[in-house]
Coordinates of C-alpha atoms and ligand atoms in Angstrom, one line a residue:
M1 CA 106.5 85.6 113.2
A2 CA 109.6 87.2 114.8
T3 CA 110.2 86.3 118.5
Q4 CA 109.5 89.3 120.8
I5 CA 111.6 89.8 123.8
D6 CA 111.0 92.7 126.1
P7 CA 112.5 93.1 129.6
W8 CA 109.4 94.1 131.5
T9 CA 106.6 92.3 129.8
S10 CA 107.9 89.1 128.3
A11 CA 105.5 86.3 128.9
G12 CA 108.2 83.6 128.6
I13 CA 110.3 82.3 125.8
E14 CA 109.3 79.0 124.2
D15 CA 112.0 78.3 121.7
Y16 CA 115.5 79.3 122.8
S17 CA 117.1 78.2 119.6
K18 CA 115.3 81.1 117.9
L19 CA 117.4 83.4 120.0
F20 CA 120.6 82.2 118.5
E21 CA 119.3 82.8 115.0
E22 CA 117.3 86.0 115.5
F23 CA 119.3 87.9 118.1
G24 CA 122.8 86.5 117.7
I25 CA 123.0 85.0 121.2
Q26 CA 125.7 82.4 121.1
S27 CA 125.4 78.9 122.5
F28 CA 127.2 78.4 125.8
E29 CA 127.8 74.7 124.8
D30 CA 130.9 75.7 122.9
L31 CA 132.5 77.3 125.9
L32 CA 131.6 74.7 128.4
P33 CA 134.6 72.4 127.8
Y34 CA 137.0 75.3 128.5
T35 CA 135.2 76.5 131.6
P36 CA 137.0 75.5 134.8
D37 CA 134.8 73.9 137.4
P38 CA 131.5 75.0 135.8
C39 CA 128.7 75.9 138.1
P40 CA 125.6 73.5 138.2
Y41 CA 123.6 75.9 136.0
M42 CA 126.3 75.7 133.3
R43 CA 126.7 71.9 133.7
R44 CA 123.0 71.3 133.5
R45 CA 122.5 73.5 130.4
I46 CA 120.3 75.9 132.3
I47 CA 122.7 78.6 131.2
F48 CA 122.2 78.0 127.5
G49 CA 123.7 81.1 125.8
H50 CA 126.0 84.0 126.0
R51 CA 126.9 87.3 124.4
G52 CA 130.6 88.2 124.4
Y53 CA 131.6 85.8 127.2
G54 CA 134.9 84.8 125.6
P55 CA 137.0 87.6 127.3
V56 CA 135.4 86.8 130.7
L57 CA 136.4 83.1 130.3
D58 CA 139.9 84.1 129.2
A59 CA 140.1 86.3 132.4
I60 CA 138.9 83.4 134.6
V61 CA 141.4 80.9 133.0
N62 CA 144.3 83.3 133.0
K63 CA 143.5 84.9 136.3
K64 CA 143.1 88.4 134.8
P65 CA 140.8 91.1 136.3
F66 CA 137.1 90.8 135.5
S67 CA 133.8 91.7 137.1
V68 CA 130.4 90.2 137.5
M69 CA 127.4 92.4 138.0
S70 CA 123.6 92.2 138.5
G71 CA 120.8 94.2 140.0
F72 CA 117.7 93.3 141.9
M73 CA 114.6 95.5 142.1
P74 CA 113.5 95.7 145.7
S75 CA 109.8 94.9 145.2
G76 CA 108.1 91.8 146.3
K77 CA 109.6 88.7 147.9
I78 CA 112.9 87.2 147.0
H79 CA 112.3 83.9 145.2
L80 CA 114.0 81.0 143.7
G81 CA 114.5 82.8 140.4
N82 CA 116.5 85.5 142.2
K83 CA 118.5 82.8 144.0
M84 CA 119.6 81.5 140.6
V85 CA 121.1 84.9 139.6
M86 CA 122.7 85.3 143.0
E87 CA 124.4 82.0 142.8
E88 CA 125.7 82.8 139.3
I89 CA 127.2 86.0 140.7
I90 CA 128.7 84.1 143.6
W91 CA 130.2 81.5 141.3
H92 CA 131.9 84.2 139.3
Q93 CA 133.1 85.9 142.5
R94 CA 134.7 82.6 143.6
M95 CA 136.4 82.3 140.2
G96 CA 138.2 85.6 140.9
G97 CA 135.6 88.2 139.7
D98 CA 135.1 91.5 141.4
A99 CA 131.4 91.3 142.2
F100 CA 128.8 94.1 142.1
V101 CA 125.2 93.9 143.2
G102 CA 123.0 96.9 142.7
I103 CA 119.7 97.3 144.5
A104 CA 117.6 99.0 141.9
D105 CA 115.7 101.3 144.2
M106 CA 115.5 104.1 141.6
E107 CA 113.8 101.6 139.3
A108 CA 111.4 100.3 141.9
H109 CA 110.5 103.9 143.0
S110 CA 110.0 105.2 139.4
V111 CA 108.4 102.1 137.8
R112 CA 106.4 100.6 140.7
G113 CA 105.9 103.6 142.9
T114 CA 107.6 101.9 145.9
S115 CA 108.4 104.4 148.6
W116 CA 112.1 105.0 149.4
Q117 CA 111.6 103.6 152.8
D118 CA 110.2 100.4 151.5
C119 CA 112.8 100.1 148.8
H120 CA 115.4 100.2 151.6
R121 CA 113.7 97.8 153.9
V122 CA 112.9 95.2 151.1
G123 CA 116.4 95.7 149.6
I124 CA 118.0 94.7 152.9
D125 CA 115.4 92.2 154.4
E126 CA 114.7 90.3 151.2
Y127 CA 117.6 90.6 148.8
I128 CA 120.8 91.5 150.6
L129 CA 120.3 89.1 153.5
S130 CA 119.8 86.2 151.1
L131 CA 122.7 87.2 149.0
I132 CA 125.0 87.1 151.9
A133 CA 123.4 83.9 153.2
L134 CA 124.1 82.2 149.9
G135 CA 127.8 83.0 150.1
F136 CA 128.5 86.5 148.6
E137 CA 131.9 87.5 150.0
P138 CA 132.5 90.9 151.7
D139 CA 135.1 91.9 149.1
G140 CA 132.2 92.4 146.6
H141 CA 130.2 95.6 146.3
I142 CA 126.6 95.9 147.3
Y143 CA 124.9 99.3 146.8
F144 CA 121.6 101.1 146.4
Q145 CA 121.4 103.0 143.1
S146 CA 120.0 106.1 144.8
E147 CA 123.1 106.3 147.1
C148 CA 125.6 105.6 144.4
S149 CA 126.8 108.9 142.9
P150 CA 129.2 107.3 140.3
V151 CA 126.3 105.3 138.9
R152 CA 124.0 108.4 138.8
D153 CA 126.8 110.5 137.2
L154 CA 127.5 107.9 134.6
A155 CA 123.8 107.5 133.8
F156 CA 123.7 111.2 133.0
E157 CA 126.7 110.8 130.6
L158 CA 125.0 107.8 129.0
G159 CA 122.0 109.9 128.5
M160 CA 124.0 112.0 126.1
K161 CA 124.6 109.0 123.9
T162 CA 121.1 107.8 123.4
N163 CA 117.7 109.3 122.8
I164 CA 114.0 108.7 123.6
S165 CA 113.4 106.9 120.2
E166 CA 116.1 104.4 120.9
L167 CA 114.9 103.7 124.4
S168 CA 111.3 103.5 123.3
A169 CA 112.1 101.0 120.6
I170 CA 113.7 98.8 123.3
Y171 CA 111.4 99.2 126.2
G172 CA 108.2 100.2 124.6
F173 CA 108.1 103.6 126.2
S174 CA 105.3 105.9 125.0
G175 CA 104.6 109.6 125.4
E176 CA 103.0 108.8 128.7
T177 CA 106.1 107.2 130.2
S178 CA 107.5 109.3 133.0
I179 CA 110.9 110.8 132.7
A180 CA 112.0 109.1 135.9
H181 CA 111.1 105.7 134.4
L182 CA 113.2 106.6 131.3
E183 CA 116.0 107.7 133.5
S184 CA 115.9 104.4 135.5
A185 CA 116.7 102.6 132.2
L186 CA 119.9 104.7 131.9
V187 CA 120.7 104.1 135.6
Q188 CA 120.6 100.3 135.0
S189 CA 123.0 100.8 132.1
A190 CA 125.3 102.7 134.3
D191 CA 125.1 99.9 136.9
I192 CA 126.5 97.6 134.3
L193 CA 129.3 99.9 133.2
Q194 CA 130.3 101.0 136.7
P195 CA 132.8 98.1 137.3
Q196 CA 134.9 99.6 134.6
I197 CA 135.3 103.2 135.9
A198 CA 138.6 104.4 137.2
E199 CA 137.5 103.9 140.9
Y200 CA 137.4 100.1 140.1
H201 CA 140.6 100.0 138.2
G202 CA 139.3 100.8 134.7
P203 CA 138.2 98.7 131.7
K204 CA 137.8 95.0 132.0
P205 CA 135.5 92.2 130.9
V206 CA 132.3 92.3 132.9
V207 CA 129.6 89.6 132.8
I208 CA 125.9 90.1 133.6
P209 CA 124.0 86.9 134.4
V210 CA 120.5 87.3 133.1
G211 CA 117.4 85.6 131.7
A212 CA 117.0 85.8 128.0
D213 CA 114.3 88.4 128.4
Q214 CA 116.9 90.9 129.5
D215 CA 118.8 90.7 126.2
P216 CA 117.5 94.1 125.0
H217 CA 119.1 95.8 128.1
I218 CA 122.4 94.0 127.3
R219 CA 122.3 95.1 123.6
L220 CA 121.6 98.7 124.7
V221 CA 124.5 98.8 127.1
R222 CA 126.9 97.1 124.7
G223 CA 126.0 99.8 122.2
L224 CA 126.4 102.6 124.8
A225 CA 129.8 101.2 125.8
S226 CA 130.9 101.6 122.2
K227 CA 129.4 105.0 121.8
M228 CA 131.2 106.2 125.0
R229 CA 134.6 105.3 123.4
M230 CA 136.8 108.0 122.0
F231 CA 138.3 105.7 119.5
K232 CA 137.1 102.8 117.4
C233 CA 139.6 100.2 116.3
E234 CA 138.8 98.0 113.2
V235 CA 140.7 95.6 111.1
R236 CA 140.3 96.7 107.5
T237 CA 141.5 95.4 104.1
S238 CA 142.9 97.8 101.6
T239 CA 141.0 97.8 98.3
S240 CA 143.5 99.9 96.6
T241 CA 146.1 98.1 94.4
E242 CA 148.5 100.7 95.5
Q243 CA 149.0 100.3 99.2
H244 CA 148.3 103.6 100.9
L245 CA 150.6 103.3 103.9
S246 CA 154.1 104.7 103.9
T247 CA 156.8 102.4 102.7
H248 CA 159.7 103.8 104.5
R249 CA 161.3 101.2 106.7
T250 CA 163.6 101.7 109.6
D251 CA 164.3 98.3 111.2
D252 CA 163.6 94.6 111.0
T253 CA 160.5 94.7 113.2
H254 CA 159.1 97.4 111.1
T255 CA 159.9 95.5 107.9
S256 CA 158.1 92.3 109.1
H257 CA 154.9 94.2 110.1
Y258 CA 155.0 96.0 106.7
E259 CA 155.4 92.7 104.8
V260 CA 152.3 91.3 106.5
Y261 CA 150.5 94.4 105.3
E262 CA 151.8 94.2 101.8
R263 CA 150.9 90.5 101.6
T264 CA 147.4 90.6 103.1
G265 CA 146.3 94.2 102.5
Q266 CA 145.1 94.2 106.1
Y267 CA 145.5 97.2 108.3
I268 CA 144.2 98.4 111.6
S269 CA 142.2 101.6 111.5
V270 CA 141.9 103.7 114.7
R271 CA 139.1 106.3 114.3
G272 CA 138.3 109.1 116.8
K273 CA 135.8 111.4 115.4
S274 CA 135.5 113.7 118.3
A275 CA 138.6 112.7 120.1
P276 CA 141.2 115.3 121.2
P277 CA 143.8 115.6 118.4
A278 CA 146.6 115.3 120.9
A279 CA 145.2 111.8 121.9
L280 CA 145.3 110.7 118.2
S281 CA 148.8 112.0 117.9
A282 CA 149.8 110.1 121.1
I283 CA 148.4 106.9 119.6
A284 CA 150.2 107.4 116.3
A285 CA 153.5 108.1 118.1
T286 CA 153.2 105.2 120.6
I287 CA 152.4 102.6 117.9
A288 CA 155.0 103.9 115.5
G289 CA 157.5 103.7 118.4
M290 CA 156.7 100.0 118.6
G291 CA 158.0 99.5 115.1
Y292 CA 154.7 99.6 113.2
D293 CA 154.2 101.6 110.0
V294 CA 151.7 104.3 110.9
K295 CA 149.9 107.0 108.9
Q296 CA 148.0 109.8 110.8
Y297 CA 145.1 111.6 109.2
E298 CA 142.9 114.3 110.6
E299 CA 140.5 111.9 112.4
H300 CA 142.1 108.6 112.2
V301 CA 145.3 106.6 112.2
D302 CA 146.1 103.6 110.0
V303 CA 148.5 101.0 111.2
A304 CA 150.1 98.4 108.9
A305 CA 149.3 95.4 110.9
D306 CA 146.9 92.5 110.6
A307 CA 144.2 91.0 112.9
S308 CA 146.8 89.0 114.9
V309 CA 148.0 92.1 116.7
F310 CA 144.5 93.8 117.0
D311 CA 144.2 93.2 120.8
A312 CA 147.7 94.6 121.4
I313 CA 146.9 97.7 119.4
E314 CA 143.5 98.1 121.0
S315 CA 144.9 97.9 124.5
I316 CA 147.4 100.8 123.7
V317 CA 144.5 102.8 122.2
R318 CA 142.4 102.2 125.3
A319 CA 145.2 103.2 127.7
I320 CA 145.8 106.5 125.8
E321 CA 142.0 107.1 125.7
I322 CA 141.9 106.8 129.5
E323 CA 144.9 109.1 129.8
F324 CA 143.0 111.7 127.9
G325 CA 139.9 111.4 130.1
G326 CA 137.9 108.7 128.2
Y327 CA 136.4 105.6 129.7
G328 CA 137.8 102.9 127.3
F329 CA 134.8 100.6 128.1
V330 CA 134.9 97.0 127.0
P331 CA 131.4 95.9 125.8
P332 CA 129.9 94.0 128.7
A333 CA 129.1 90.3 128.3
A334 CA 126.1 88.3 129.4
T335 CA 125.2 84.7 130.2
Y336 CA 121.6 83.7 129.5
H337 CA 119.7 81.2 131.6
R338 CA 116.4 79.6 130.9
F339 CA 113.5 80.3 133.3
M340 CA 112.1 77.9 135.8
S341 CA 108.4 77.5 135.4
G342 CA 106.1 78.6 138.2
I343 CA 105.2 75.9 140.8
T344 CA 101.6 76.0 139.5
G345 CA 102.8 75.7 135.8
G346 CA 103.1 78.7 133.5
K347 CA 105.4 81.6 134.3
M348 CA 106.9 82.2 137.8
S349 CA 105.8 85.6 138.9
S350 CA 105.9 87.6 142.2
S351 CA 102.4 88.9 141.4
V352 CA 101.1 85.2 141.5
P353 CA 102.2 84.2 145.0
D354 CA 101.3 80.5 144.5
S355 CA 103.6 80.4 141.5
I356 CA 106.8 81.2 143.5
I357 CA 108.5 79.9 146.5
A358 CA 110.0 82.8 148.4
L359 CA 113.2 82.3 150.3
T360 CA 111.7 84.0 153.3
E361 CA 108.4 82.0 153.5
K362 CA 107.6 79.5 156.2
P363 CA 108.9 76.0 155.3
E364 CA 105.5 74.5 156.0
E365 CA 103.9 76.9 153.4
A366 CA 106.5 75.9 150.9
V367 CA 105.8 72.2 151.6
T368 CA 102.1 72.8 150.8
K369 CA 103.0 74.5 147.5
V370 CA 105.3 71.7 146.5
K371 CA 102.6 69.2 147.2
K372 CA 100.2 71.1 145.0
A373 CA 102.8 71.6 142.2
K374 CA 102.1 70.9 138.6
T375 CA 103.8 67.7 137.6
G376 CA 104.4 65.8 134.4
G377 CA 102.6 62.8 135.9
R378 CA 100.0 60.7 134.0
M379 CA 96.3 60.7 134.8
T380 CA 96.4 57.3 136.6
L381 CA 99.0 55.3 138.5
E382 CA 98.7 52.5 136.0
E383 CA 99.4 54.8 133.1
Q384 CA 102.4 56.3 134.8
K385 CA 103.9 52.9 135.5
K386 CA 103.3 51.9 131.9
L387 CA 104.2 55.0 130.0
G388 CA 106.4 56.9 132.5
G389 CA 106.1 60.5 133.5
D390 CA 107.2 63.7 131.7
P391 CA 110.0 65.3 133.8
D392 CA 110.6 67.9 131.0
H393 CA 107.2 69.4 131.8
C394 CA 107.3 69.0 135.6
A395 CA 107.7 71.8 138.2
V396 CA 108.9 69.3 140.8
Y397 CA 111.6 68.0 138.6
E398 CA 112.7 71.6 137.9
L399 CA 113.0 72.1 141.7
F400 CA 115.5 69.2 141.8
L401 CA 117.3 70.3 138.7
F402 CA 117.6 74.0 139.5
H403 CA 117.9 74.0 143.3
L404 CA 117.5 71.0 145.5
I405 CA 120.0 68.4 144.4
P406 CA 123.7 69.3 144.0
D407 CA 124.7 65.9 142.6
D408 CA 124.2 65.6 138.9
L409 CA 124.0 61.8 139.0
E410 CA 121.1 61.9 141.5
V411 CA 119.2 64.3 139.2
T412 CA 119.8 62.1 136.2
E413 CA 118.5 59.1 138.2
I414 CA 115.3 60.9 139.0
Y415 CA 114.9 61.9 135.4
N416 CA 115.4 58.3 134.2
E417 CA 113.2 56.7 136.9
C418 CA 110.4 59.2 136.1
K419 CA 110.7 58.4 132.3
N420 CA 110.6 54.7 132.8
G421 CA 107.7 54.7 135.2
T422 CA 109.5 53.5 138.3
L423 CA 109.1 56.8 140.1
I424 CA 105.7 57.9 141.2
C425 CA 104.7 61.6 141.6
G426 CA 103.5 61.2 145.2
A427 CA 106.8 59.9 146.5
C428 CA 108.7 62.3 144.3
K429 CA 106.8 65.4 145.6
A430 CA 107.3 64.2 149.2
N431 CA 111.0 64.0 148.6
A432 CA 111.0 67.5 147.0
A433 CA 109.0 68.9 149.9
V434 CA 111.4 67.6 152.5
L435 CA 114.4 68.9 150.6
M436 CA 112.7 72.3 150.1
A437 CA 111.8 72.6 153.8
D438 CA 115.4 71.7 154.8
F439 CA 116.8 74.2 152.4
L440 CA 114.6 77.0 153.6
R441 CA 115.2 76.3 157.3
E442 CA 119.0 76.3 156.8
H443 CA 118.9 79.4 154.5
Q444 CA 116.7 81.3 157.0
E445 CA 119.1 80.6 159.8
L446 CA 122.0 81.8 157.6
R447 CA 120.0 84.9 156.8
E448 CA 119.8 85.7 160.5
I449 CA 123.6 85.3 160.8
A450 CA 123.9 87.6 157.7
R451 CA 121.9 90.3 159.5
D452 CA 124.7 90.5 162.1
R453 CA 127.3 90.7 159.3
L454 CA 126.0 93.7 157.4
D455 CA 128.8 95.9 158.6
E456 CA 131.3 93.6 156.9
Y457 CA 129.6 94.7 153.6
G458 CA 129.7 98.4 154.4
L459 CA 125.9 98.2 155.2
A460 CA 126.0 98.8 159.0
G461 CA 123.1 100.8 160.3
K462 CA 121.1 100.2 157.1
Ligands
SF4_501 FE1 107.6 64.9 138.1 FE2 108.5 63.2 139.8 FE3 106.1 62.9 138.8 FE4 108.3 62.5 137.3 S1 107.6 61.3 139.1 S2 106.4 63.7 136.7 S3 109.7 64.0 138.1 S4 106.8 64.6 140.1

């Protein structure tokens, strides 16, 4: 049976490897050796996959502009799962990314019926204070969707490039779904594309750190980014025995490009179905001026050049598209992390308070939850000593792995000692409880400091 993933109702994903095969998510493992100073979630393989992350990594390594973006729906308590996304954003910000965090109040209002007042209060008190306390820098952008006119304007434009059938296929909308709910899906897409608008210096790679259940959103937005383009560039191979590009040659550069074309039959096609004809002519003239053999047709331009110069040609096309009022969007990338299980086992969910640890809850309450957590321990002490525990199915081990222990070696030691039966669940839980209480106390102090720093983030008086 095909794996179902749906952003609002996914009940958890058992087999991540299926995502590689069925949905084309790529393994992050291949990029890890090239990632400078990878964050713990990368090192520990919690971030397991990506879609289109190569250009983001290239931007990190070569110090080129890129952005990181994610949104939080202001409903319920901020919990450890949200912390994970925030830390991924903050890591990318430290690696040079221009960071964006949207508070999805339009989504909360339309989907959950949360009042605007509560959206605002929860947005600040739960999410923004923790984001700042975890280390989000003031040069990033924090905004509420409802107050962000560029996002709302862009959502309207995106609405022209999709339809109800497409959105319904992705989100399971029915005839009963409210229009506002439908609109909130477009607003989320606009959130993701906003870092590329002119106000933020135009197109660039953008990464969205998400759980795998959000992949349908990502595919939708990548599709919309392409549909919003005036031009589409493709490497093609001529099937004709008679090459169809002009053979007139003017200089040596021209000759060498043309020879590659003659040898490989490869050419780059720039298509712009509804683009202004003047933009197409400008593209043809600019590329020809660089010494390429170019032929202009009514709706496209063919360039005698192979894949090795594709990026250079595409960036010229993108620049001209922007000059003529287009967006030139780069398809946004995503990293995919696996989910932590709930403290009680099963899925972590805000609607089951015992399954989550909120960053705002009293440390003593969190200690009680940790002590009641589902472990991978055996039925008896003797069995545990003899057979060892099962850290791969233990909520306490996940707390260490995801959140409580920064040192990889220490986590490995716990894993091995659990497996070989030298570590016992009681002592292990007690250790986790102390670390959790310490983390919460410190984080909550930092949250209070963050409250006094809201003006640094343009959120004074909120
Ligand atoms: Fe989990 Fe620790 Fe028990 Fe192992 S010893 S199963 S890691 S609680």
